Short mmCIF file of C-alpha atoms in Angstrom, two decimals:
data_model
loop_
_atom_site.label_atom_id
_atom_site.label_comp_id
_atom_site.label_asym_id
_atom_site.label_seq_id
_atom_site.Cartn_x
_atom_site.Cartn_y
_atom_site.Cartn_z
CA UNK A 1388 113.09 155.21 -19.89
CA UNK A 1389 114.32 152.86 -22.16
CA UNK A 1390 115.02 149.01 -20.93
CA UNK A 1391 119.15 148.76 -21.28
CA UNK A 1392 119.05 152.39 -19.25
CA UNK A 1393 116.80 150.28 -16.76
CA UNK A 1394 119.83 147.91 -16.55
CA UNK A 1395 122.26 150.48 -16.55
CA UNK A 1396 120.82 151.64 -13.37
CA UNK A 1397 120.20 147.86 -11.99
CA UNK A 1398 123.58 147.50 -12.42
CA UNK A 1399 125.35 150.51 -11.25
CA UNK A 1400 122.83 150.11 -7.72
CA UNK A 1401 124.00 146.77 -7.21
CA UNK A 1402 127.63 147.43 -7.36
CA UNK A 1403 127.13 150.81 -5.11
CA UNK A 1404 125.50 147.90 -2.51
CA UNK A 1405 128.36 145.73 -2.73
CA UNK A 1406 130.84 148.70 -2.62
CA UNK A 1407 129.30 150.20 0.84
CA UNK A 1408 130.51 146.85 2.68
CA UNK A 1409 133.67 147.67 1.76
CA UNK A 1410 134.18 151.21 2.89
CA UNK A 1411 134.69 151.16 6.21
CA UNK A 1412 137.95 148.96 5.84
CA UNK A 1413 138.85 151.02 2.82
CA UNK A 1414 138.65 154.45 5.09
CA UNK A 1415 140.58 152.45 7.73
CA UNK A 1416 143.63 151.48 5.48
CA UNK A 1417 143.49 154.81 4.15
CA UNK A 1418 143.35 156.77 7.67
CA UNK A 1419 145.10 154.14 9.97
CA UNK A 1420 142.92 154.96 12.72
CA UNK A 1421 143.04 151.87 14.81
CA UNK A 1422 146.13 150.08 14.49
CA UNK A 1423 146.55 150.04 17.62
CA UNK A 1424 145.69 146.23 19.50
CA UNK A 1425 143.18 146.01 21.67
CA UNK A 1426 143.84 145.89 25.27
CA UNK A 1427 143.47 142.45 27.19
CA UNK A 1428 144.63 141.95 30.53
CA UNK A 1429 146.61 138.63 30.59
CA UNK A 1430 145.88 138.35 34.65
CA UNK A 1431 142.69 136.51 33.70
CA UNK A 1432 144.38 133.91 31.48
CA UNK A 1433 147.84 133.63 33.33
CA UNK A 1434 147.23 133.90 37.05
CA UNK A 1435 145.41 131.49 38.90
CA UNK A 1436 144.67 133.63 41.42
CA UNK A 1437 142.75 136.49 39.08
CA UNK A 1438 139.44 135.46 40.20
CA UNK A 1439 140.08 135.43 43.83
CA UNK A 1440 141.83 138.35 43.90
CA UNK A 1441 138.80 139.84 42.61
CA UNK A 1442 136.59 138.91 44.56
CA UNK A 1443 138.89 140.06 47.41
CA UNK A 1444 138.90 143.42 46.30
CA UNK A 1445 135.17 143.71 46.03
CA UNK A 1446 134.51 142.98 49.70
CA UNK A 1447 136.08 146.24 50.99
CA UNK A 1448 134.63 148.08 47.97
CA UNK A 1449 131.18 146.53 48.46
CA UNK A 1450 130.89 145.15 52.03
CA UNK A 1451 133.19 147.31 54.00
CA UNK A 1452 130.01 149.01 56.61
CA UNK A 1453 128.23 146.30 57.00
CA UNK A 1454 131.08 144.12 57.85
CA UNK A 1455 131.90 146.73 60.40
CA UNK A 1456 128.59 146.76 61.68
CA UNK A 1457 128.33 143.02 62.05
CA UNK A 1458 131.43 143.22 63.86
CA UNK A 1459 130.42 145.43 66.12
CA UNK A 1460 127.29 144.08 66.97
CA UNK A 1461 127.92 140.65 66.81
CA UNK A 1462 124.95 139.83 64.89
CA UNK A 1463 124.48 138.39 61.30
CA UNK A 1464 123.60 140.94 58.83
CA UNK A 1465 121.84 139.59 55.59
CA UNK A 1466 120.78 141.96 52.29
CA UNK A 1467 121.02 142.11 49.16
CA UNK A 1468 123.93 143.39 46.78
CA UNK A 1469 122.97 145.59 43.95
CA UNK A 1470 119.18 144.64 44.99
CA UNK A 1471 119.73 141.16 43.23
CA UNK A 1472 122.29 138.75 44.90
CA UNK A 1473 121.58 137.73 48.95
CA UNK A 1474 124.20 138.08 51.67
CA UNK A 1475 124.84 137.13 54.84
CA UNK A 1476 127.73 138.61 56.79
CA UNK A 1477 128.56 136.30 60.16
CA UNK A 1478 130.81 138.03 63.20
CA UNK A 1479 133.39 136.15 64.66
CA UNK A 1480 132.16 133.23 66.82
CA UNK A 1481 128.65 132.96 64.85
CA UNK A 1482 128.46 129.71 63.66
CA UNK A 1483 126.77 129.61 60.26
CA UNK A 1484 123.90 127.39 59.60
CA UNK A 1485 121.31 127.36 56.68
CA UNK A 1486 117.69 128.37 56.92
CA UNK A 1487 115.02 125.72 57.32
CA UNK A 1488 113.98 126.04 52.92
CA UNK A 1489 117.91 125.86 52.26
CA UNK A 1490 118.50 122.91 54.42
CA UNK A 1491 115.41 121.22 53.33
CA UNK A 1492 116.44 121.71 49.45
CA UNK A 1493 120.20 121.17 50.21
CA UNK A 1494 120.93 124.41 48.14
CA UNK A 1495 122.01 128.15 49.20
CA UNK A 1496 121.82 130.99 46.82
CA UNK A 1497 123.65 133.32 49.28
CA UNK A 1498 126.79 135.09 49.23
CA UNK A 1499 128.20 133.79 52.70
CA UNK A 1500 130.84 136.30 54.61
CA UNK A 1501 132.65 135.38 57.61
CA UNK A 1502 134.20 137.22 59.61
CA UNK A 1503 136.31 134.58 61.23
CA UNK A 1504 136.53 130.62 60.35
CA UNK A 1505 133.35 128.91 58.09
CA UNK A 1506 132.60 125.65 58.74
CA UNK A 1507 129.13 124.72 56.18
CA UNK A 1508 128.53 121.41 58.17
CA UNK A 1509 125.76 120.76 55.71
CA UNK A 1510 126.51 118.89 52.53
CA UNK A 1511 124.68 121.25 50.03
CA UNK A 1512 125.13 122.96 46.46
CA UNK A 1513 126.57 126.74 47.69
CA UNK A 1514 125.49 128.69 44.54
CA UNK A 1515 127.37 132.26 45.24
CA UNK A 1516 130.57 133.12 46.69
CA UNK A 1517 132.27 131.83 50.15
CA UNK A 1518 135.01 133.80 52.06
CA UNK A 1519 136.63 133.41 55.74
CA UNK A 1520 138.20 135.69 57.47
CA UNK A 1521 140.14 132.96 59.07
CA UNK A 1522 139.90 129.45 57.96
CA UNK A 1523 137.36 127.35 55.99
CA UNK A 1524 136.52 123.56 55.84
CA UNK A 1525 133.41 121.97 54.09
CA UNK A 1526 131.55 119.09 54.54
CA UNK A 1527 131.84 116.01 52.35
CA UNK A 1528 129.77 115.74 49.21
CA UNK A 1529 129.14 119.66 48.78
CA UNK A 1530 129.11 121.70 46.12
CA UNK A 1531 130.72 125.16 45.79
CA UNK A 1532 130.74 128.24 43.28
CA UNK A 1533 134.02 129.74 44.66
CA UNK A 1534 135.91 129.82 47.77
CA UNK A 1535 138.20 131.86 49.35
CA UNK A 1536 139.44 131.79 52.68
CA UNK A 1537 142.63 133.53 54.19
CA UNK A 1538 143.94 130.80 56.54
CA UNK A 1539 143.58 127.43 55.62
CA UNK A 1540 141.05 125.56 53.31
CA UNK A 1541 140.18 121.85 53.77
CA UNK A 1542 137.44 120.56 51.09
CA UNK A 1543 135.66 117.37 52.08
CA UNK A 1544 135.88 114.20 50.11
CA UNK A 1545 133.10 113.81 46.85
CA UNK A 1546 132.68 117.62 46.81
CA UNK A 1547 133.12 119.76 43.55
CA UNK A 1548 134.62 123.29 43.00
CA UNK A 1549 132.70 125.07 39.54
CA UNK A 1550 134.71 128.25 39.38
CA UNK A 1551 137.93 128.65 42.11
CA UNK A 1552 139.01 128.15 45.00
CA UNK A 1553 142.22 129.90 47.30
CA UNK A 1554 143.53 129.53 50.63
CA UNK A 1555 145.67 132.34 51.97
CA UNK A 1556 147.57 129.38 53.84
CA UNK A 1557 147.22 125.55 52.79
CA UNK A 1558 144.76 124.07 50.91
CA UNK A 1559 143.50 120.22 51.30
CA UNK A 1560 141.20 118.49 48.93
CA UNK A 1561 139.73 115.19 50.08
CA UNK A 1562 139.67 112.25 47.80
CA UNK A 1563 137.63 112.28 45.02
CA UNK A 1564 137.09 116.16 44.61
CA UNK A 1565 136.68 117.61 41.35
CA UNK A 1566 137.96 120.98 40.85
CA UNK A 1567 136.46 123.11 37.34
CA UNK A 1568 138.51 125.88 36.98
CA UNK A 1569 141.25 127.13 39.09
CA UNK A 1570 142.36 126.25 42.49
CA UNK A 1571 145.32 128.12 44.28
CA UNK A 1572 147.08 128.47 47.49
CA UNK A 1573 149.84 130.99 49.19
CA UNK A 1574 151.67 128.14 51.60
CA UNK A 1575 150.72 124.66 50.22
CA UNK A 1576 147.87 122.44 48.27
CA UNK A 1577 147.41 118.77 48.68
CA UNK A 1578 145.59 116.59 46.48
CA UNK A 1579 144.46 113.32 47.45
CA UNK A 1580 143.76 110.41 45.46
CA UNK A 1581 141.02 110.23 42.90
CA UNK A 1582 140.66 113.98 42.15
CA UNK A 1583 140.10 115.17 39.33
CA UNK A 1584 141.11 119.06 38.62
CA UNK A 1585 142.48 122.03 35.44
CA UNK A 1586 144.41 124.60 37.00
CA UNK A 1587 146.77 124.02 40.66
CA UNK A 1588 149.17 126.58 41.23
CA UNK A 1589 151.12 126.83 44.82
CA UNK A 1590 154.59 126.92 46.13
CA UNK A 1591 154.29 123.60 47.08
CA UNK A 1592 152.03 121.25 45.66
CA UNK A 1593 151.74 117.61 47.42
CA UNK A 1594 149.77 114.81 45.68
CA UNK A 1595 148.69 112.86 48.86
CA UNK A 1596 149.64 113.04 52.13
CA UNK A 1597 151.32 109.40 52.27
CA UNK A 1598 154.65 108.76 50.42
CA UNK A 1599 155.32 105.96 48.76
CA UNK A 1600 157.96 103.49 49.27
CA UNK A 1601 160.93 104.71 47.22
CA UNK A 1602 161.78 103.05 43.94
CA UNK A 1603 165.32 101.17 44.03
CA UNK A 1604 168.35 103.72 43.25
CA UNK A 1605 169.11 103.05 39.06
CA UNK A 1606 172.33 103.06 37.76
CA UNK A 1607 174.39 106.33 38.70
CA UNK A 1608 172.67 107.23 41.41
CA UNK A 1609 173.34 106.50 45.28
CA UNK A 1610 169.94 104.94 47.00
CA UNK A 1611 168.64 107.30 49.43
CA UNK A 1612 167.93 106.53 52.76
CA UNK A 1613 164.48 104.61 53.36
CA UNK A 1614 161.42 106.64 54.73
CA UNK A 1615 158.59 104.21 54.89
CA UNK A 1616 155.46 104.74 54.27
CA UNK A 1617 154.54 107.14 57.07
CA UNK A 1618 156.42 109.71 56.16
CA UNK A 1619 155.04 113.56 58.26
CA UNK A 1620 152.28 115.61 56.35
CA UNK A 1621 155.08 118.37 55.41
CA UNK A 1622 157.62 115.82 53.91
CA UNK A 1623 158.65 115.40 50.17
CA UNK A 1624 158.12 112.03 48.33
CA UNK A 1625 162.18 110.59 48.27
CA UNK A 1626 162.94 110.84 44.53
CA UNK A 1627 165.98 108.13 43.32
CA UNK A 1628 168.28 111.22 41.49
CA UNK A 1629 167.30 114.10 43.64
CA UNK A 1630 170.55 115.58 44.12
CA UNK A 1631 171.79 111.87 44.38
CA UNK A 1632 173.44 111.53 40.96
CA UNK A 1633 177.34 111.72 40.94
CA UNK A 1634 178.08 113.50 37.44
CA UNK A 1635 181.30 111.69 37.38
CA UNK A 1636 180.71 108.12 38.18
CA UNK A 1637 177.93 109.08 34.71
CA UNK A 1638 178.95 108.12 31.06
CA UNK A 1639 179.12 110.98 29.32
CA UNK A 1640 177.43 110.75 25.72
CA UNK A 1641 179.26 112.32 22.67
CA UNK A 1642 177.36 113.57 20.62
CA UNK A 1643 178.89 112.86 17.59
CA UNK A 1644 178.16 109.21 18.23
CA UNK A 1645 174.28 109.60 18.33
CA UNK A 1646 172.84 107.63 15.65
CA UNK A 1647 170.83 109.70 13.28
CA UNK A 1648 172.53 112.81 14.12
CA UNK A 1649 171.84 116.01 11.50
CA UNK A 1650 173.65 118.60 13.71
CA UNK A 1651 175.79 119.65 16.25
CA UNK A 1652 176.05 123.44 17.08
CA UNK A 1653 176.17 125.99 19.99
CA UNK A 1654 175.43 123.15 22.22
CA UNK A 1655 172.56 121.53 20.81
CA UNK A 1656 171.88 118.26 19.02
CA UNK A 1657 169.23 117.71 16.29
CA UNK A 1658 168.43 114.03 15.81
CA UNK A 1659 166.78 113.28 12.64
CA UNK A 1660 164.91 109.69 13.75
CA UNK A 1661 164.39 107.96 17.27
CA UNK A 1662 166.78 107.93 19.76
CA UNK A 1663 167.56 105.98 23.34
CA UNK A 1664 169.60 107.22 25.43
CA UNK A 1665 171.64 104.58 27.06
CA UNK A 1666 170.80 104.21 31.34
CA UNK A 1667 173.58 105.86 33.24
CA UNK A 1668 174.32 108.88 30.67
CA UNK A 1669 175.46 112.45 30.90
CA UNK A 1670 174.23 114.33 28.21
CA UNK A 1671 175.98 118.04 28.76
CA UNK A 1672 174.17 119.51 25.56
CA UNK A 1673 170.56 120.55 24.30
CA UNK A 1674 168.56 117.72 22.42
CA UNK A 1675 165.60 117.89 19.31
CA UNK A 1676 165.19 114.54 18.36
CA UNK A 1677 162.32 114.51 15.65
CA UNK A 1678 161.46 111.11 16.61
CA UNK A 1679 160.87 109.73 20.01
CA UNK A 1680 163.15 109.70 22.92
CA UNK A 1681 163.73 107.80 25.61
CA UNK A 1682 166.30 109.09 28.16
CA UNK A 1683 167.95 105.64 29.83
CA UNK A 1684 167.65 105.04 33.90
CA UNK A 1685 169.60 107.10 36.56
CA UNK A 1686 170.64 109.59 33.27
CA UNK A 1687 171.71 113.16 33.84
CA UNK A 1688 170.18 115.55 31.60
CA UNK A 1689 172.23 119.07 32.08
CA UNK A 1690 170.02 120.77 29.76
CA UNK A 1691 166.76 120.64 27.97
CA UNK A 1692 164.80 117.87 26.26
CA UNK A 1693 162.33 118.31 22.95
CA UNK A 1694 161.27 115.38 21.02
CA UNK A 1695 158.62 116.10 17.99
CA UNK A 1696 157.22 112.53 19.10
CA UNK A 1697 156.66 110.81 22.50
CA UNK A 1698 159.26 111.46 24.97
CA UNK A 1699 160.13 108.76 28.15
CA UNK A 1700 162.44 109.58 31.41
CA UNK A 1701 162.76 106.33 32.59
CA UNK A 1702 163.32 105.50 36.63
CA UNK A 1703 165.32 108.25 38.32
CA UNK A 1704 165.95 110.46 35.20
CA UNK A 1705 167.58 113.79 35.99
CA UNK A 1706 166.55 117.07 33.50
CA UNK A 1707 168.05 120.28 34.32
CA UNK A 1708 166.45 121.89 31.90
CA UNK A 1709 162.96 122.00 30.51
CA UNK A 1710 161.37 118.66 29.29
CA UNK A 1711 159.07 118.97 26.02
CA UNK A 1712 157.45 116.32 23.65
CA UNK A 1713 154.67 117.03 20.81
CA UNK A 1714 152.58 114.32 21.84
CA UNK A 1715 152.83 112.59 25.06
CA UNK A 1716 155.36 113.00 27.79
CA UNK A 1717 155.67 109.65 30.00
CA UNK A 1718 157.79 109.96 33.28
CA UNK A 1719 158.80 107.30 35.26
CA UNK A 1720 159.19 106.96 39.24
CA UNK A 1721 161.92 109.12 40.74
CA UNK A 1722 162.86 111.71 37.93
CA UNK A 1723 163.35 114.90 38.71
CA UNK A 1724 162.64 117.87 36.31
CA UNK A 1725 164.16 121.44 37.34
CA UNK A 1726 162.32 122.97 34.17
CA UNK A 1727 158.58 123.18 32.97
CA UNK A 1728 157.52 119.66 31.52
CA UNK A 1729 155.15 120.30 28.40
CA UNK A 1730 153.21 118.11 26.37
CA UNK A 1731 151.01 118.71 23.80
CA UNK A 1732 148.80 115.24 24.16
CA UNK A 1733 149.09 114.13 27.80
CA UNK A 1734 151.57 113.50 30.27
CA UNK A 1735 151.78 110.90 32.86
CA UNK A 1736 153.63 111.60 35.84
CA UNK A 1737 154.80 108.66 38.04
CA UNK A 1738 155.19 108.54 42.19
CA UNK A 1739 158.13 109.83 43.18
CA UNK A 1740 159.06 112.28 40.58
CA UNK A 1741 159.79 115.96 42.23
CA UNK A 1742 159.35 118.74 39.46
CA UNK A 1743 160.15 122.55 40.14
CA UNK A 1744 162.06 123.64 43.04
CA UNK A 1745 161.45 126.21 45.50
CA UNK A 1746 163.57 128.36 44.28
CA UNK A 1747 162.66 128.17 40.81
CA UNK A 1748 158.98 127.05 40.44
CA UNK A 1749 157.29 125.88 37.15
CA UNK A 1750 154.92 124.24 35.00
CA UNK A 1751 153.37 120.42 34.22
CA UNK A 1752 150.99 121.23 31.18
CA UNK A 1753 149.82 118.92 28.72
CA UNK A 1754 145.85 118.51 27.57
CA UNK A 1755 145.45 115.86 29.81
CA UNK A 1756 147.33 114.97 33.15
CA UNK A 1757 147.30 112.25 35.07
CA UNK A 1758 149.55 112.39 38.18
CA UNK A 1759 150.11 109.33 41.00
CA UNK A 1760 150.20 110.13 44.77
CA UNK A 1761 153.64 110.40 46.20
CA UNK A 1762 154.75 113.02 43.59
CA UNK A 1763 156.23 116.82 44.34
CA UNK A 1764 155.49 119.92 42.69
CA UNK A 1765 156.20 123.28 43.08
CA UNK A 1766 154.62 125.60 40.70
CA UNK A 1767 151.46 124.91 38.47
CA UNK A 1768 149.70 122.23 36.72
CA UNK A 1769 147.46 123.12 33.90
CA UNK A 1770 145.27 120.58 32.34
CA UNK A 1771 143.46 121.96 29.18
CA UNK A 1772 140.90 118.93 29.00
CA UNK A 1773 141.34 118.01 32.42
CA UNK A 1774 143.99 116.37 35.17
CA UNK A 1775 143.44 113.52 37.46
CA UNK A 1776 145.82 112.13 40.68
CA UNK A 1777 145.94 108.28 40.75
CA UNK A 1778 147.20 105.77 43.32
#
């Protein structure tokens, strides 16, 4: 065989080699096979409660005769799942305690099942799954996998949460918590000071028990009526604006008089530059201002907010609408926000402030959070590198 045949061949091998990589996608735009997308349940990424609605579902699936049978005895029942994960199962009126090597180490690697409340009176590192029947509450400086309880949850101060927790009532986190992941409840969730936390979704969402003294009523807006600083458990922080601010004792702003203004049309404003609202204002429109914003004291904001910079609601700042800045989003004590408020740095969120509304709950998101006690929400808060609740 002579030597440029021996090339020849070299050649034609390698590009055969090359070629095979490529068939499968060349078959594939050929046949259009698989054009379909695949299929991803957005539960997982939107609901806070995925998890433990999982893990609810598994107990009748996986538990549902020996939870019978502990019932009906009235004796604690312990195995193991699949042959690999521990369980106990406790009847109603058992109280739980740990086993002399758990206690000793301060760590249980069971899956713990009550049947009624749960009260862990020793502060240890729980590695599997908790649920109660009725309600739960932990000791201080523990450490939890998940939790889920259908009455009410009350976590001790210094303990930690790795994956969820839920409460089929209320849910109360002692100071200095720290919840990873997501923590949800069907009633209410309070937050006390100190805690740090990435996902909170309830109707109601209270950071600390204690409201703070009201801020003074800004221009437009009628002060409310004191409440101290021992306000009940259930109560809502006072908010200067909160269905306080008299639309027509407002100066409405034109805007054809906004400095920097590019355009006006089908209700909306684009502001080319920075822009400050003056205090008192009514804006009736939709405003982009690529630039930062600051929206003046006791304003009225009808409709929604965007700037492409930092965005400021100063004291007792009405929004109607939705509230959304490309870096940070700073508001003041007081303001009220109907919409979601969105940032894509962080946002700080002052005492005071009410966001969301029974009726019509919503969304705080930002990277980072940081929240002060005496503020409302009703809705979610979603932290992507983490939120924290400051005095």
């Amino acid at each position: 065989m002579s030597i440029p045949l021996v090339y020849a061949l070299f050649f034609a091998l390698t590009v055969a080699l090359f070629a095979l990589a490529f068939l499968p996608g060349l078959l594939e735009i050929r046949r259009r096979r698989d054009v379909q997308p695949l299929s991803v349940s957005a539960d997982s990424r939107v609901d806070v409660r995925h998890l433990a609605n999982g893990f609810r579902g598994l107990l009748p699936q996986r538990f549902a005769p020996l939870l019978r049978s502990a019932q009906e005895t009235g004796k604690p029942l312990s195995g193991r799942l699949g042959n690999v994960e521990p369980f106990t199962i406790m009847p109603g009126g058992y109280a739980m305690t740990l086993a002399p090597q758990e206690e000793s180490a301060r760590r249980c690697d069971r899956i713990l099942l009550s049947m009624a409340d749960l009260h862990p009176m020793t502060a240890a590192t729980y590695t599997r799954e908790l649920y109660a029947a009725g309600a739960f509450m932990g000791a201080a400086k523990s450490r939890y996998r998940a939790v889920l309880a259908e009455g009410d949850v009350n976590l001790g101060p210094d303990s930690s949460v790795m994956r969820w927790i839920h409460a089929g009532r209320e849910l109360h986190v002692g100071p200095r918590c720290h919840l990873h992941g997501r923590a949800s409840a069907d009633v209410a969730l309070t937050v006390l000071g100190d805690c740090r936390f990435d996902r909170l979704n309830a109707p109601l969402i209270r950071f600390g028990e204690v409201l703070a003294t009201a801020a003074p009523a800004p221009q437009g807006a009628t002060a409310p009526s004191p409440q101290g600083d021992t306000a009940p458990h259930g109560a809502e922080p006072t908010a200067p604006g909160a269905a306080l601010l008299d639309a027509s004792s407002l100066r409405p702003l034109h805007p054809q008089k906004l400095r920097h203004l590019a355009d006006f049309s089908v209700g909306r404003a684009l502001v080319r530059g920075d822009l400050k609202i003056p205090p008192g204002s009514l804006v009736d429109f939709d405003l982009v201002v690529i630039g930062e914003l600051v929206v003046g004291a006791g304003s009225l904001c009808r409709r929604s907010l965007k700037g492409r910079h930092n965005v400021v609601l100063e004291a007792g700042v009405q929004v109607e609408g939705s509230v959304v800045s490309e870096r940070n989003l700073i508001v003041r004590e007081g303001c009220v926000i109907h919409g979601p408020a969105l940032a894509e740095r962080h946002l700080k969120l002052a005492r005071g402030c009410v966001v969301g509304t029974p009726q019509r709950p919503t969304t705080l998101r930002a990277e980072t959070l940081e929240i002060q006690l005496g503020s409302v929400l009703h809705g979610s808060a979603w932290a992507g590198k983490g939120g924290v609740v400051t005095s």
